[in-house]
CSV table of C-alpha atoms in Angstrom, one decimal:
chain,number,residue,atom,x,y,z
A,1,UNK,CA,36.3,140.7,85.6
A,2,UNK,CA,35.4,137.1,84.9
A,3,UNK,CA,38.0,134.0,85.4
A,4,UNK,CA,37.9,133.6,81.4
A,5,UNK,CA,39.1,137.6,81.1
A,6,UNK,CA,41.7,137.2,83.6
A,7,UNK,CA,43.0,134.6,80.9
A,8,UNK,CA,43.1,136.5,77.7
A,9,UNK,CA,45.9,137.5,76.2
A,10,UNK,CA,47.1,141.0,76.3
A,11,UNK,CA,47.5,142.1,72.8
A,12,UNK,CA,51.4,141.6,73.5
A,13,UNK,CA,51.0,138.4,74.5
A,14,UNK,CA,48.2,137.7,71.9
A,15,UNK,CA,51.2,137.8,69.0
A,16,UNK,CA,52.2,134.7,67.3
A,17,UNK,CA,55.2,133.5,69.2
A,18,UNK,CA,58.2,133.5,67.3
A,19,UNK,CA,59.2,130.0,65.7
A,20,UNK,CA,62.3,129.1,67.5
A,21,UNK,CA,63.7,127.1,64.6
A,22,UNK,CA,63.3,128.8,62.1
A,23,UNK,CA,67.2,130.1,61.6
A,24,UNK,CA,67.7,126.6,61.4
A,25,UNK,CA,65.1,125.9,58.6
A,26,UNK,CA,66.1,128.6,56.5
A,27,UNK,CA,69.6,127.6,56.8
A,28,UNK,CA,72.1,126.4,53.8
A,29,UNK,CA,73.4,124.0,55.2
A,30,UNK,CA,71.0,121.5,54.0
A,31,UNK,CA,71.5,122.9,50.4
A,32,UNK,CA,75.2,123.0,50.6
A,33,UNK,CA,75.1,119.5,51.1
A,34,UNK,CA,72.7,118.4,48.9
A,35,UNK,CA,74.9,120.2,46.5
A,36,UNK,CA,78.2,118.0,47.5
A,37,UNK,CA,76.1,115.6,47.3
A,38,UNK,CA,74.9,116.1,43.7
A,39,UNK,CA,78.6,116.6,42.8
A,40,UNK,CA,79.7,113.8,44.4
A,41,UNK,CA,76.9,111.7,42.0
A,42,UNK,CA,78.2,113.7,38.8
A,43,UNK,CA,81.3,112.6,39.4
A,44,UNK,CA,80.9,109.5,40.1
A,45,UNK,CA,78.7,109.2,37.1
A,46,UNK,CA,81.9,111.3,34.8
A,47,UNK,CA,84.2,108.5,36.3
A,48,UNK,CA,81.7,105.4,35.0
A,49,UNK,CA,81.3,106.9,31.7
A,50,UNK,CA,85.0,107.3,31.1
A,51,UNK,CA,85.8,103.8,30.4
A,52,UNK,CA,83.1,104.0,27.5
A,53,UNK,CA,85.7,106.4,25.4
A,54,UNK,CA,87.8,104.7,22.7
A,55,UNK,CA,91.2,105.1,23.5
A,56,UNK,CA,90.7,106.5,27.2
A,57,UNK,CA,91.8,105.4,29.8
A,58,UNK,CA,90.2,104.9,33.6
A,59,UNK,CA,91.1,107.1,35.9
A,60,UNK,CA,91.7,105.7,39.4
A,61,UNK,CA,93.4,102.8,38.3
A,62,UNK,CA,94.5,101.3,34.5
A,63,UNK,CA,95.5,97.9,34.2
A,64,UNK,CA,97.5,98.8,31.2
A,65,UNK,CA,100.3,100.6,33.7
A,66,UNK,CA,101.9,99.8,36.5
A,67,UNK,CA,100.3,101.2,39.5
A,68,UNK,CA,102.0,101.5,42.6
A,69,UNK,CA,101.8,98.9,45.6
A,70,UNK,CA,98.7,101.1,47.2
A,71,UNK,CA,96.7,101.2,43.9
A,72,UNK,CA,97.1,97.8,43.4
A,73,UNK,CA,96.3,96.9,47.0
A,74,UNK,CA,93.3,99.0,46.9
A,75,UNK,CA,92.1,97.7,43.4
A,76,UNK,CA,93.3,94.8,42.6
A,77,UNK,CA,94.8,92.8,45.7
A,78,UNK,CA,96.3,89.4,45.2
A,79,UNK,CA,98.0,89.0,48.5
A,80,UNK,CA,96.4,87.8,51.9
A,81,UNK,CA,98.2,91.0,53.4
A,82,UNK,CA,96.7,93.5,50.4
A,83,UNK,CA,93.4,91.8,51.3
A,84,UNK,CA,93.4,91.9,55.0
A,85,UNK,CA,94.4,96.0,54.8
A,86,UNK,CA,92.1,96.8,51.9
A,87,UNK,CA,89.3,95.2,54.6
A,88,UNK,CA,90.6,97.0,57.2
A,89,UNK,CA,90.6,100.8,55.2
A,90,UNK,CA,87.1,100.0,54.4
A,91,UNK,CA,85.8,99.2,57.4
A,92,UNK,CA,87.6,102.0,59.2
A,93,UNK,CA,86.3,104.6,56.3
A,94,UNK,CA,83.0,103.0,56.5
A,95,UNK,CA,83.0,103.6,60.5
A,96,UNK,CA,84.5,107.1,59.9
A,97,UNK,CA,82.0,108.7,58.0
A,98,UNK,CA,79.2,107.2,59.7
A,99,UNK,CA,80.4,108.8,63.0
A,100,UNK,CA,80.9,112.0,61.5
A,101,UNK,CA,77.2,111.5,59.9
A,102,UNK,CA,75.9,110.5,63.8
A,103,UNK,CA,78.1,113.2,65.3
A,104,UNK,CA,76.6,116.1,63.1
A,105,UNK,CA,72.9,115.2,63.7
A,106,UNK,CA,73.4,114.9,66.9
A,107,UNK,CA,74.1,118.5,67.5
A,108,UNK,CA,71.6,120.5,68.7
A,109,UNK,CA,72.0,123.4,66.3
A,110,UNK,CA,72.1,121.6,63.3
A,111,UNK,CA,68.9,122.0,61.1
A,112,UNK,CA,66.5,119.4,59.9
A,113,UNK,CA,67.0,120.3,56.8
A,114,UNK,CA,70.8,118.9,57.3
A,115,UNK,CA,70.1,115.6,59.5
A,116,UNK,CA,67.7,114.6,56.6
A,117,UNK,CA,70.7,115.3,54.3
A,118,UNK,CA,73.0,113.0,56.4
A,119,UNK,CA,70.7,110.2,56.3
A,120,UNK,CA,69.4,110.0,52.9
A,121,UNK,CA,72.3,111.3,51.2
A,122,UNK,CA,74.7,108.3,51.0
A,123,UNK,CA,71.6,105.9,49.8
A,124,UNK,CA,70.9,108.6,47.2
A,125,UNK,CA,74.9,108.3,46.2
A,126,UNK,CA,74.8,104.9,46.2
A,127,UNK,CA,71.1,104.3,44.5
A,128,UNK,CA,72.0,106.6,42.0
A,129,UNK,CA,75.8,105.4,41.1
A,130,UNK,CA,75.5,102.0,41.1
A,131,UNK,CA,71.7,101.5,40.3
A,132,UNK,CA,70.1,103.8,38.8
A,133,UNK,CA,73.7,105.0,36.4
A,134,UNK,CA,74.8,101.3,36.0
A,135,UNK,CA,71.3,100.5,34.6
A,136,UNK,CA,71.6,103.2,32.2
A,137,UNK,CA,75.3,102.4,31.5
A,138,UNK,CA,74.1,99.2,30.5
A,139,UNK,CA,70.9,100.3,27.8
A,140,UNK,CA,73.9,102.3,26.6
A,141,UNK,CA,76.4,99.3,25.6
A,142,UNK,CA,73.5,96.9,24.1
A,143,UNK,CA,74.1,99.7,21.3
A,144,UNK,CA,77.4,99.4,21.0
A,145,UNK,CA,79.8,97.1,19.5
A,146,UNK,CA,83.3,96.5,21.6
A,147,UNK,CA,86.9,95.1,20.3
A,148,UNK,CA,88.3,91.8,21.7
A,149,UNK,CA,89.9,93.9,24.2
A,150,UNK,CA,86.6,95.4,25.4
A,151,UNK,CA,86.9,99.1,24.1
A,152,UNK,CA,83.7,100.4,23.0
A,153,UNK,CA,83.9,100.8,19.0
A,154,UNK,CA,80.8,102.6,18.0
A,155,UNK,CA,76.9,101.8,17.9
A,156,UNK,CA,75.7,99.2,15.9
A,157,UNK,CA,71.8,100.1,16.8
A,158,UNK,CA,70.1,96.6,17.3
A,159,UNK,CA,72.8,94.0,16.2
A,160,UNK,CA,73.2,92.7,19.8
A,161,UNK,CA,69.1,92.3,20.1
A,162,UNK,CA,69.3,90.9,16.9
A,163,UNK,CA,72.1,88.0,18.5
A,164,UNK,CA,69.9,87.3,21.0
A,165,UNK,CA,66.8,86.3,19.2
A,166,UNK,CA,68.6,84.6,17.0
A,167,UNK,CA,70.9,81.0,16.4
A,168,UNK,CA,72.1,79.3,19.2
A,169,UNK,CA,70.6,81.9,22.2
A,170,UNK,CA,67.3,81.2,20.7
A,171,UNK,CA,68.1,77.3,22.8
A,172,UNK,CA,68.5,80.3,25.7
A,173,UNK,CA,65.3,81.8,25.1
A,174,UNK,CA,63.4,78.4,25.3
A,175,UNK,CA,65.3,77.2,28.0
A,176,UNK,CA,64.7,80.5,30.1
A,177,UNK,CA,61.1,80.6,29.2
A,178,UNK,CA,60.7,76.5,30.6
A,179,UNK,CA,62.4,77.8,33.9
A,180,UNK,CA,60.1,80.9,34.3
A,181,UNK,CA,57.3,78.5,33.8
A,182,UNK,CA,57.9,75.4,35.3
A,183,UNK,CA,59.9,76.1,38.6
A,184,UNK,CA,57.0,78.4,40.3
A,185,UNK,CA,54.4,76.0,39.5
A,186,UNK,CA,55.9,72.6,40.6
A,187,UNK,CA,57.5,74.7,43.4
A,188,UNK,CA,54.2,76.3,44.7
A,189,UNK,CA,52.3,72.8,43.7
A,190,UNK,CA,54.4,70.7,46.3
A,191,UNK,CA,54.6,73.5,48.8
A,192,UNK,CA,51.3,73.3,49.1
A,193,UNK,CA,50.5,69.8,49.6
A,194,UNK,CA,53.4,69.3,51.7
A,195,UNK,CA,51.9,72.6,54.2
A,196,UNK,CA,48.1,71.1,53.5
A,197,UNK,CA,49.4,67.2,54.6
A,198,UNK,CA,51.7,68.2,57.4
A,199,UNK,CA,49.2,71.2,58.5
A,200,UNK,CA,48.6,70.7,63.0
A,201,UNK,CA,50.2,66.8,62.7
A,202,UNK,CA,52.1,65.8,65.9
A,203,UNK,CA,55.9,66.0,63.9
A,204,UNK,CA,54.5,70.0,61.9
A,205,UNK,CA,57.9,71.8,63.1
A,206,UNK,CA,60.6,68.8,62.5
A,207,UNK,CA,58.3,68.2,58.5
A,208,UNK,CA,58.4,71.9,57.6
A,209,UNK,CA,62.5,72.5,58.8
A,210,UNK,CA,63.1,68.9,56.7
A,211,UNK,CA,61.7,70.9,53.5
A,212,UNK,CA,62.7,74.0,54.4
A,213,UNK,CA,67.0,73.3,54.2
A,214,UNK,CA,67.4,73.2,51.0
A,215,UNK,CA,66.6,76.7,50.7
A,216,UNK,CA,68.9,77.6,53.3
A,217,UNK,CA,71.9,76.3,51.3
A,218,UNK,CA,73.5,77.9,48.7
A,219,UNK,CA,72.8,77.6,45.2
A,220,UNK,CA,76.3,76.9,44.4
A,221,UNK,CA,76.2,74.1,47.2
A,222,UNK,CA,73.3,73.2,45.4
A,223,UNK,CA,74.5,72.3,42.3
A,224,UNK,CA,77.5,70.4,43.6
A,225,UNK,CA,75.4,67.9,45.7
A,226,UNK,CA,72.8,67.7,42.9
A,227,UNK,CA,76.0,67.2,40.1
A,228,UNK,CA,76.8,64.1,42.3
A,229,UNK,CA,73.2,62.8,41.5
A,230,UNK,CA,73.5,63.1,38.1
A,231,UNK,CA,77.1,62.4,37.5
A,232,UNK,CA,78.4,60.9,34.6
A,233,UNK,CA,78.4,57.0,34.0
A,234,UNK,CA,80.9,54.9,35.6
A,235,UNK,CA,83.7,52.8,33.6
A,236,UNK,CA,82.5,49.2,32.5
A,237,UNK,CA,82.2,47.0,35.6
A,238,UNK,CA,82.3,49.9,37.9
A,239,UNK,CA,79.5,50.9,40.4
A,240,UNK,CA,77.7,53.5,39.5
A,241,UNK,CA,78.7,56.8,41.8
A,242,UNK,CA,75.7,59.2,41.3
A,243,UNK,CA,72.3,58.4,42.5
A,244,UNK,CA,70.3,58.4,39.4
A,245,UNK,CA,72.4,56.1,37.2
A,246,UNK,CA,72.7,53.6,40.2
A,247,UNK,CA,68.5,53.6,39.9
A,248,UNK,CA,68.4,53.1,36.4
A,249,UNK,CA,71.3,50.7,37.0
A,250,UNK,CA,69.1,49.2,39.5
A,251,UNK,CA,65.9,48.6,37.3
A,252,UNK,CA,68.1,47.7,33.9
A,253,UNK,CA,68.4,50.8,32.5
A,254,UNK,CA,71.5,52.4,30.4
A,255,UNK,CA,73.5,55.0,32.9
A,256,UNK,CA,74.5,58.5,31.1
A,257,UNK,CA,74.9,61.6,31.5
A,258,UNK,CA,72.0,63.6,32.7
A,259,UNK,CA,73.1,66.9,32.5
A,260,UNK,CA,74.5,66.5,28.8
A,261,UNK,CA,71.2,65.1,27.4
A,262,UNK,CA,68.8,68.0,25.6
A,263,UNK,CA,66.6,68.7,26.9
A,264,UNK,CA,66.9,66.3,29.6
A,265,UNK,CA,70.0,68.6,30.8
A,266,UNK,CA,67.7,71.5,31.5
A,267,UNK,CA,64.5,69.2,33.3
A,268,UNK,CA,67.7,68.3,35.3
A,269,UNK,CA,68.3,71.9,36.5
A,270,UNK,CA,64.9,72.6,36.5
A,271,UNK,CA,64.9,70.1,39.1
A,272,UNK,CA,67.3,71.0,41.5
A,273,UNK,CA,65.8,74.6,41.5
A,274,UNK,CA,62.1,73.2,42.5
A,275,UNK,CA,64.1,71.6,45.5
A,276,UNK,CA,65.2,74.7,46.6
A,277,UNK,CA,62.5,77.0,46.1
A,278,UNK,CA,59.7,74.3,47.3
A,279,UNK,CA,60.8,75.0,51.2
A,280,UNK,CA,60.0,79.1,50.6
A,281,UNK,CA,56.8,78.3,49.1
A,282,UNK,CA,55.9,75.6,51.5
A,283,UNK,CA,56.3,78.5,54.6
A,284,UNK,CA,54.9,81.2,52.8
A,285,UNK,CA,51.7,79.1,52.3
A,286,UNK,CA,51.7,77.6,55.1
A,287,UNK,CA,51.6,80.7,57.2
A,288,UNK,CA,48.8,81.9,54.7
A,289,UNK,CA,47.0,78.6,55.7
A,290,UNK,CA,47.1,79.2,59.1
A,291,UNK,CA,45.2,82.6,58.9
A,292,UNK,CA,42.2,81.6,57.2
A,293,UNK,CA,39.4,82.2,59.7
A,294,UNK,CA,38.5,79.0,61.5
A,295,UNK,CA,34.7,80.5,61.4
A,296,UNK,CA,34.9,80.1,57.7
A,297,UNK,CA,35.7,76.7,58.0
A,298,UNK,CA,33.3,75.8,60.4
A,299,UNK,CA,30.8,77.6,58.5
A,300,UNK,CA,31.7,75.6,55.2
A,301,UNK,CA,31.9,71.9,57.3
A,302,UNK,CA,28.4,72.8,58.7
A,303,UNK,CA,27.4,73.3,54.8
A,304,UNK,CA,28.8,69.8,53.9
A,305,UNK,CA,32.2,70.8,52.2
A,306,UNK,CA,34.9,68.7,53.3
A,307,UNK,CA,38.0,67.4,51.7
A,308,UNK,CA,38.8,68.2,48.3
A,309,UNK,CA,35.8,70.2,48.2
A,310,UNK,CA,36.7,72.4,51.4
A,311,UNK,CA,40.3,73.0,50.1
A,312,UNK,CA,39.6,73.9,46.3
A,313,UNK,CA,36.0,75.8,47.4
A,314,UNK,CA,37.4,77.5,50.6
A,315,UNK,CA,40.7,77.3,51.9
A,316,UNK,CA,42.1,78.0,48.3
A,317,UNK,CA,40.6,80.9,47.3
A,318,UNK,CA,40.8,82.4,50.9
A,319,UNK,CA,45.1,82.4,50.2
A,320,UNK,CA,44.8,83.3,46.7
A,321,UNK,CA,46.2,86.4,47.0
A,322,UNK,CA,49.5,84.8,48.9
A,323,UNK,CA,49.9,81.9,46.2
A,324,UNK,CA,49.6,84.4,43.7
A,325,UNK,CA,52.7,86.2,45.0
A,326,UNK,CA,55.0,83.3,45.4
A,327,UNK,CA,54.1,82.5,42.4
A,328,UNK,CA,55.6,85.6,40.8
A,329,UNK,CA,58.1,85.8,43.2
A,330,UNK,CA,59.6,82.2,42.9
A,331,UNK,CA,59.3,83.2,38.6
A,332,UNK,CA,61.7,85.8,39.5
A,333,UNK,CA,64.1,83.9,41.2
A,334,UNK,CA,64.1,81.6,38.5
A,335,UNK,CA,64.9,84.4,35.6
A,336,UNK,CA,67.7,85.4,37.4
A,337,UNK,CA,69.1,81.9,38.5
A,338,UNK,CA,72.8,81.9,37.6
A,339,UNK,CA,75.0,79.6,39.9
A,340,UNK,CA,72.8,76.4,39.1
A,341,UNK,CA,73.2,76.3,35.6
A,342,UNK,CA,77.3,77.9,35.5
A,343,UNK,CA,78.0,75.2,38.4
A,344,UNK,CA,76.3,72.0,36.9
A,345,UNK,CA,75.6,73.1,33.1
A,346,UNK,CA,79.1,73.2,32.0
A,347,UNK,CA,78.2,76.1,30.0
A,348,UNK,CA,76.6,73.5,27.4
A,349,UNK,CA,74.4,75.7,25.2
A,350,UNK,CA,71.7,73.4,25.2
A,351,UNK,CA,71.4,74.0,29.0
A,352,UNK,CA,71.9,77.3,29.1
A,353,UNK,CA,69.8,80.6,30.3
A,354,UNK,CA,69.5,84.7,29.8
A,355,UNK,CA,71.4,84.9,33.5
A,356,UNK,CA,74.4,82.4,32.5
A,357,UNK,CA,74.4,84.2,28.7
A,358,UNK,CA,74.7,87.8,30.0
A,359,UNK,CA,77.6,86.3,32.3
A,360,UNK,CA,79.4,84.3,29.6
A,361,UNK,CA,79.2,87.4,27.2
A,362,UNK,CA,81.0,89.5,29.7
A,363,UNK,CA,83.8,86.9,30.3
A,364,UNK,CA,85.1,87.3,26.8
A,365,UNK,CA,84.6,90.9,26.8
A,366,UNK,CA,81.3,91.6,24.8
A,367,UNK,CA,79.6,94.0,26.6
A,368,UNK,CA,77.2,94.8,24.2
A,369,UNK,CA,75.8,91.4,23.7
A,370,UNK,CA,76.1,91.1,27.6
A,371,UNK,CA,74.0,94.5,28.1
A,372,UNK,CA,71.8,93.4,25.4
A,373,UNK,CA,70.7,90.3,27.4
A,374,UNK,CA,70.6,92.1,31.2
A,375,UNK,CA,67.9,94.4,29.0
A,376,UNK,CA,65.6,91.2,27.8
A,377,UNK,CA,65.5,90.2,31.9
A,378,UNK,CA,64.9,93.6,32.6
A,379,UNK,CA,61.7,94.0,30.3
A,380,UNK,CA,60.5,90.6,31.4
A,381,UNK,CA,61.2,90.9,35.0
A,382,UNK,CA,59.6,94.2,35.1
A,383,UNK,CA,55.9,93.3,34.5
A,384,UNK,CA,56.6,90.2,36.9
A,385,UNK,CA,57.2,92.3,39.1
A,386,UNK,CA,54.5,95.5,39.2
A,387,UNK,CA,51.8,92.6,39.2
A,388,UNK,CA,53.3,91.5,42.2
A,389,UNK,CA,53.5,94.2,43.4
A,390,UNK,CA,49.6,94.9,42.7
A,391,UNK,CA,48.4,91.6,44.3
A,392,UNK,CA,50.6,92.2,47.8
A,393,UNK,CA,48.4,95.6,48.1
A,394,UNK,CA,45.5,94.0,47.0
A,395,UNK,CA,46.4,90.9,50.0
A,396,UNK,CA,47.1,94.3,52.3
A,397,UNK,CA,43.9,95.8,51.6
A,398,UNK,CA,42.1,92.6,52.3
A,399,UNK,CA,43.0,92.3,56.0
């Protein structure tokens, strides 16, 4: 008998071995809780769409009562006390139900089936509760018309829409289309000369983190060190405070108020945005910059580009890719930029844009026109983004 039939397998031993997991995949565990999971989504879902009944009250908590010192701590705390314990219950639930999560995919029994179920269940809750629901929630109420006290009271079909294109929000429109427009290109225009002119200079690192702070600070910060440059005029035979009306002062010019002006008010936000977003673009394309083959640019310098020529003929089209997505991304941004014009617009209409509108509506309690404006930045965003979205494959792809 040969070495090679000394090591076939007996017809015993020739069966397909058992799987030793398979209890474990045909367990029901991992249905049972996918199916507390689906129930916890259905009822979160039930408790959303409660509020939307005329006449009905919500259910964990209604303002219109008075709740007991734990519901109002755990809804509605005023105190530093209600706050510090409503902190402390949520982190200690929080660390609670990821430990029993950890400790139940840890075992050694527990089917796969089941660990996938502790990992992607809660982001399925929460995807589907407060995203995917809220989203619909919201198509729902730019239908609807709601009292002053913010009780749905029927449909109205396209009434709301109709507010939006029309009268004073049609300043909004204008104004939101100036900042989807304007703010990416100024922003990716001096992000990229400022990466081309400070591109392998001795001072590179100290240049790019000068440009790159303002996008480190907060929008809200923003606007209250940009309100101080365009602050109102000061009193007859005052200095001037902010920085632009002591300029014009300067040159002979009439101070005023910047912000107040149409449409100077909105070139003013405008303005303050392309100071923030510049630094992003600036190390986006910068970085892009850097990665262009330095064979290609040998190769182009030995063909007599240089300058201008070498930037617009090589260097640009080789990170076109990368300036096409900051673009979208920075227009984006600017769509959804709230805290700039609510901090320094003072909710003039003339100044005012989709994000600020959908937040103004919801203050005094009209849902439907508020929903009705979070759907005309949904439909334009959307687009936005799916092309960029396209190009940062297309950029993969061409690596």
């Amino acid at each position: 008998m040969t070495e090679v039939q000394d090591r076939a397998p007996s017809p015993v031993q020739g069966r397909a071995p058992r799987p030793a997991n398979k209890t474990k995949e045909t367990s029901w565990g991992a249905p049972l809780i996918w199916g507390i999971i689906g129930l916890v989504i259905v009822g979160g879902i039930w408790l959303g769409w409660s509020p939307l009944k005329q006449g009905s009250s919500p259910i964990l908590y209604d303002n219109a009562k008075n709740p007991g010192w734990i519901s109002r701590m755990l809804f509605q705390p005023t105190t530093l006390g209600q706050k510090l314990l409503v902190m402390v219950v949520a982190i200690a639930l929080f660390l609670a139900i990821m430990g029993l999560i950890l400790w139940l995919i840890d075992r050694p029994k527990i089917p796969t089936g089941v660990v996938l179920a502790g990992f992607l269940g809660p982001v399925v809750i929460f995807l589907s509760i407060g995203l995917l629901w809220s989203g619909i929630k919201t198509v729902i109420q730019s239908f609807q018309k709601f009292d002053d006290a913010g009780a749905a009271n029927g449909f109205v079909g396209l009434d709301n829409y109709a507010k939006v294109f029309t009268g004073q929000n049609t300043q909004v429109l204008i104004n939101s289309v100036l900042w989807i427009f304007l703010v990416p290109l100024f922003a990716v225009a001096f992000g990229l000369l400022y990466a081309v002119l400070v591109d392998r200079t001795r001072f590179e690192a100290v240049a790019k983190s000068l440009i790159f702070l303002p996008t480190a600070i907060s929008m809200v910060a923003s606007g209250i060190i940009w309100r101080y440059v365009y602050l109102a005029p000061a009193p007859s035979g005052k200095d001037q405070i902010g920085l632009a009306n002591a300029l014009v002062h300067l040159v002979g010019g009439t101070p005023q108020n910047w912000i107040t002006k149409a449409p100077l008010g909105t070139f003013a936000l405008i303005i303050v945005m392309v100071w923030i977003q510049t630094g992003f673009a600036m190390t986006v394309l910068s970085a892009a910059l850097k990665a262009v083959p330095d064979d290609i640019i040998e190769a182009a310098r030995i063909d007599g580009a240089t300058g201008p020529r070498l930037f617009f003929s090589v260097m640009l089209p080789s990170i076109r890719p990368t300036v096409v997505v900051v673009l979208t991304t920075v227009a984006i941004a600017s769509l959804k930029t709230f805290d700039i014009v609510n901090v320094m617009g003072g909710n003039l209409p003339k100044n005012n844009i989709l994000a600020n509108a959908f937040y103004n509506a919801l203050v005094v309690r009209q849902n439907g026109l508020a929903g009705a404006f979070a759907v005309v930045i949904f439909i334009i965003v959307t687009p936005v983004i799916i092309f960029n979205v396209r190009q940062m494959k297309k950029a993969e792809e061409n690596r």
